[in-house]
PDB file of C-alpha atoms and ligand atoms in Angstrom:
ATOM      1  CA  MET A1103      -4.149   4.249  24.931  1.00  0.00           C
ATOM      2  CA  THR A1104      -1.984   6.816  23.219  1.00  0.00           C
ATOM      3  CA  HIS A1105       0.275   6.718  20.519  1.00  0.00           C
ATOM      4  CA  LEU A1106       4.204   7.123  21.025  1.00  0.00           C
ATOM      5  CA  VAL A1107       7.161   8.346  19.201  1.00  0.00           C
ATOM      6  CA  THR A1108      10.033   5.838  19.292  1.00  0.00           C
ATOM      7  CA  GLU A1109      13.886   5.311  18.240  1.00  0.00           C
ATOM      8  CA  ASN A1110      14.102   6.230  14.663  1.00  0.00           C
ATOM      9  CA  CYS A1111      12.770   9.486  15.279  1.00  0.00           C
ATOM     10  CA  ILE A1112      16.207  10.241  17.015  1.00  0.00           C
ATOM     11  CA  LYS A1113      18.272  12.464  15.027  1.00  0.00           C
ATOM     12  CA  CYS A1114      16.004  12.076  12.171  1.00  0.00           C
ATOM     13  CA  LYS A1115      13.328  14.696  13.554  1.00  0.00           C
ATOM     14  CA  HIS A1116      11.405  15.452   9.978  1.00  0.00           C
ATOM     15  CA  THR A1117       8.599  16.888  11.671  1.00  0.00           C
ATOM     16  CA  ASP A1118       6.042  15.823   9.188  1.00  0.00           C
ATOM     17  CA  CYS A1119       3.999  14.514  11.844  1.00  0.00           C
ATOM     18  CA  VAL A1120       3.221  17.689  13.882  1.00  0.00           C
ATOM     19  CA  SER A1121       0.981  19.371  10.898  1.00  0.00           C
ATOM     20  CA  VAL A1122      -1.667  16.653  11.208  1.00  0.00           C
ATOM     21  CA  CYS A1123      -2.237  16.054  14.741  1.00  0.00           C
ATOM     22  CA  PRO A1124      -5.988  17.231  15.583  1.00  0.00           C
ATOM     23  CA  VAL A1125      -4.933  18.082  19.166  1.00  0.00           C
ATOM     24  CA  ASP A1126      -1.228  19.335  18.989  1.00  0.00           C
ATOM     25  CA  CYS A1127      -0.046  17.314  21.089  1.00  0.00           C
ATOM     26  CA  PHE A1128       3.556  16.924  20.081  1.00  0.00           C
ATOM     27  CA  TYR A1129       6.387  18.275  21.913  1.00  0.00           C
ATOM     28  CA  GLU A1130       9.960  19.089  20.595  1.00  0.00           C
ATOM     29  CA  GLY A1131      13.586  18.453  22.173  1.00  0.00           C
ATOM     30  CA  PRO A1132      17.099  18.971  20.451  1.00  0.00           C
ATOM     31  CA  ASN A1133      16.843  15.980  18.382  1.00  0.00           C
ATOM     32  CA  PHE A1134      13.646  13.823  19.292  1.00  0.00           C
ATOM     33  CA  LEU A1135      10.129  14.552  19.487  1.00  0.00           C
ATOM     34  CA  VAL A1136       7.346  12.971  22.029  1.00  0.00           C
ATOM     35  CA  ILE A1137       3.995  12.844  22.221  1.00  0.00           C
ATOM     36  CA  ASN A1138       1.906  14.008  25.421  1.00  0.00           C
ATOM     37  CA  PRO A1139      -0.011  10.476  26.245  1.00  0.00           C
ATOM     38  CA  ASP A1140      -2.353  12.425  28.057  1.00  0.00           C
ATOM     39  CA  GLU A1141      -3.340  14.606  25.393  1.00  0.00           C
ATOM     40  CA  CYS A1142      -3.215  12.198  22.572  1.00  0.00           C
ATOM     41  CA  ILE A1143      -6.819  11.028  21.180  1.00  0.00           C
ATOM     42  CA  ASP A1144      -5.417   7.901  19.438  1.00  0.00           C
ATOM     43  CA  CYS A1145      -6.829   9.258  16.005  1.00  0.00           C
ATOM     44  CA  ALA A1146      -3.828   7.791  14.180  1.00  0.00           C
ATOM     45  CA  VAL A1147      -3.399  10.212  11.178  1.00  0.00           C
ATOM     46  CA  CYS A1148       0.045  10.878  12.402  1.00  0.00           C
ATOM     47  CA  ILE A1149       1.538   7.378  11.663  1.00  0.00           C
ATOM     48  CA  PRO A1150       1.711   7.263   8.009  1.00  0.00           C
ATOM     49  CA  GLU A1151       3.117  10.815   7.931  1.00  0.00           C
ATOM     50  CA  CYS A1152       6.461  10.078   9.649  1.00  0.00           C
ATOM     51  CA  PRO A1153       9.209   9.146   6.547  1.00  0.00           C
ATOM     52  CA  VAL A1154      10.781   6.920   9.042  1.00  0.00           C
ATOM     53  CA  ASN A1155       7.867   5.090  10.747  1.00  0.00           C
ATOM     54  CA  ALA A1156       8.926   6.157  14.132  1.00  0.00           C
ATOM     55  CA  ILE A1157       5.187   6.570  15.311  1.00  0.00           C
ATOM     56  CA  VAL A1158       3.369   3.669  16.488  1.00  0.00           C
ATOM     57  CA  ALA A1159       0.496   2.745  18.402  1.00  0.00           C
ATOM     58  CA  GLN A1160       1.238   2.190  22.140  1.00  0.00           C
ATOM     59  CA  GLU A1161      -0.594  -1.647  22.061  1.00  0.00           C
ATOM     60  CA  ASP A1162       1.909  -2.513  18.995  1.00  0.00           C
ATOM     61  CA  ILE A1163       4.912  -2.552  20.961  1.00  0.00           C
ATOM     62  CA  LYS A1164       4.752  -5.840  22.006  1.00  0.00           C
ATOM     63  CA  ASP A1165       7.799  -6.209  24.540  1.00  0.00           C
ATOM     64  CA  PRO A1166       6.785  -5.125  27.974  1.00  0.00           C
ATOM     65  CA  ILE A1167      10.116  -3.420  28.607  1.00  0.00           C
ATOM     66  CA  GLU A1168      10.254  -1.365  25.519  1.00  0.00           C
ATOM     67  CA  HIS A1169       6.514  -0.567  25.971  1.00  0.00           C
ATOM     68  CA  GLN A1170       7.100   0.825  29.221  1.00  0.00           C
ATOM     69  CA  TYR A1171      10.443   2.520  27.894  1.00  0.00           C
ATOM     70  CA  TRP A1172       8.501   4.363  25.194  1.00  0.00           C
ATOM     71  CA  PHE A1173       5.610   5.663  27.257  1.00  0.00           C
ATOM     72  CA  ASP A1174       8.019   6.749  30.055  1.00  0.00           C
ATOM     73  CA  ILE A1175      10.198   8.575  27.796  1.00  0.00           C
ATOM     74  CA  ASN A1176       7.018  10.306  25.814  1.00  0.00           C
ATOM     75  CA  LYS A1177       5.422  11.185  29.066  1.00  0.00           C
ATOM     76  CA  ARG A1178       8.307  12.614  30.730  1.00  0.00           C
ATOM     77  CA  LEU A1179       9.684  14.727  27.846  1.00  0.00           C
ATOM     78  CA  SER A1180       6.262  15.891  26.924  1.00  0.00           C
ATOM     79  CA  LYS A1181       6.317  17.712  30.232  1.00  0.00           C
ATOM     80  CA  LYS A1182       9.665  19.294  29.952  1.00  0.00           C
ATOM     81  CA  TRP A1183       9.910  20.242  26.484  1.00  0.00           C
ATOM     82  CA  PRO A1184       7.945  22.901  24.296  1.00  0.00           C
ATOM     83  CA  LEU A1185       5.012  22.330  22.205  1.00  0.00           C
ATOM     84  CA  ILE A1186       5.787  21.967  18.261  1.00  0.00           C
ATOM     85  CA  THR A1187       2.843  22.708  16.019  1.00  0.00           C
ATOM     86  CA  LYS A1188       4.410  23.686  12.919  1.00  0.00           C
ATOM     87  CA  GLN A1189       6.491  21.616  10.498  1.00  0.00           C
ATOM     88  CA  LYS A1190       9.827  22.727  10.223  1.00  0.00           C
ATOM     89  CA  SER A1191      13.386  21.365   8.311  1.00  0.00           C
ATOM     90  CA  PRO A1192      14.931  18.239   9.555  1.00  0.00           C
ATOM     91  CA  PRO A1193      18.498  18.231  10.550  1.00  0.00           C
ATOM     92  CA  PRO A1194      20.843  18.019   7.245  1.00  0.00           C
ATOM     93  CA  ASP A1195      21.869  14.847   8.370  1.00  0.00           C
ATOM     94  CA  ALA A1196      18.904  13.239   8.951  1.00  0.00           C
ATOM     95  CA  GLY A1197      18.980  10.707   6.153  1.00  0.00           C
ATOM     96  CA  GLU A1198      22.126   9.126   7.574  1.00  0.00           C
ATOM     97  CA  TRP A1199      20.329   8.270  11.070  1.00  0.00           C
ATOM     98  CA  ASP A1200      17.310   6.620   9.320  1.00  0.00           C
ATOM     99  CA  GLY A1201      17.120   3.244  10.759  1.00  0.00           C
ATOM    100  CA  VAL A1202      20.533   3.113  12.551  1.00  0.00           C
ATOM    101  CA  PRO A1203      20.181   1.029  15.928  1.00  0.00           C
ATOM    102  CA  ASN A1204      20.427   1.805  19.251  1.00  0.00           C
ATOM    103  CA  LYS A1205      19.764   5.711  19.191  1.00  0.00           C
ATOM    104  CA  ARG A1206      18.172   6.001  22.533  1.00  0.00           C
ATOM    105  CA  ASN A1207      21.471   7.045  24.449  1.00  0.00           C
ATOM    106  CA  ASP A1208      21.787   9.994  21.994  1.00  0.00           C
ATOM    107  CA  ILE A1209      18.510  11.861  23.012  1.00  0.00           C
ATOM    108  CA  ILE A1210      19.629  15.133  24.232  1.00  0.00           C
ATOM    109  CA  GLU A1211      17.325  16.594  26.930  1.00  0.00           C
TER     110      GLU A1211
HETATM  111 FE1  SF4 B1909      -1.985  13.237  17.464  1.00  0.00          FE
HETATM  112 FE2  SF4 B1909      -3.683  11.511  16.523  1.00  0.00          FE
HETATM  113 FE3  SF4 B1909      -1.153  11.128  16.478  1.00  0.00          FE
HETATM  114 FE4  SF4 B1909      -2.225  11.096  18.796  1.00  0.00          FE
HETATM  115  S1  SF4 B1909      -2.399   9.842  17.256  1.00  0.00           S
HETATM  116  S2  SF4 B1909      -0.507  12.057  18.304  1.00  0.00           S
HETATM  117  S3  SF4 B1909      -3.671  12.672  18.686  1.00  0.00           S
HETATM  118  S4  SF4 B1909      -2.215  12.539  15.413  1.00  0.00           S
HETATM  119 FE1  F3S B1910       9.794  12.309  14.134  1.00  0.00          FE
HETATM  120 FE2  F3S B1910       8.589  11.003  12.470  1.00  0.00          FE
HETATM  121 FE3  F3S B1910       7.747  13.087  13.532  1.00  0.00          FE
HETATM  122  S1  F3S B1910      10.841  11.456  12.320  1.00  0.00           S
HETATM  123  S2  F3S B1910       9.434  14.383  14.145  1.00  0.00           S
HETATM  124  S3  F3S B1910       8.100  11.128  14.426  1.00  0.00           S
HETATM  125  S4  F3S B1910       7.789  12.585  11.345  1.00  0.00           S
END
């Protein structure tokens, strides 16, 4: 099992999560972060760090299609994007995107 970054991180990207991960398994794209499911040790310490509640335990995504979607996105993009281990400033308009639905089509790969 793993933890996964989901929809509400897109265009928010606060990066508080990366500073607490004991195994450094976050990877950064232009407007979204992902977790490498093969590296995550399921410790859950990143969950409360995210100001927009974008990180979830894999088993807590009950809808099977959503579950597979977010697992696949995290796995695929963590192979493509560079590691991030240090917190940085969020985008200036991050606050405007918190809670906006259907941001998944806005992921810049
Ligand atoms: Fe890192 Fe733990 Fe979060 Fe997995 S659950 S991404 S190991 S902090
Ligand atoms: Fe994204 Fe939350 Fe981390 S917005 S970058 S999952 S702190």
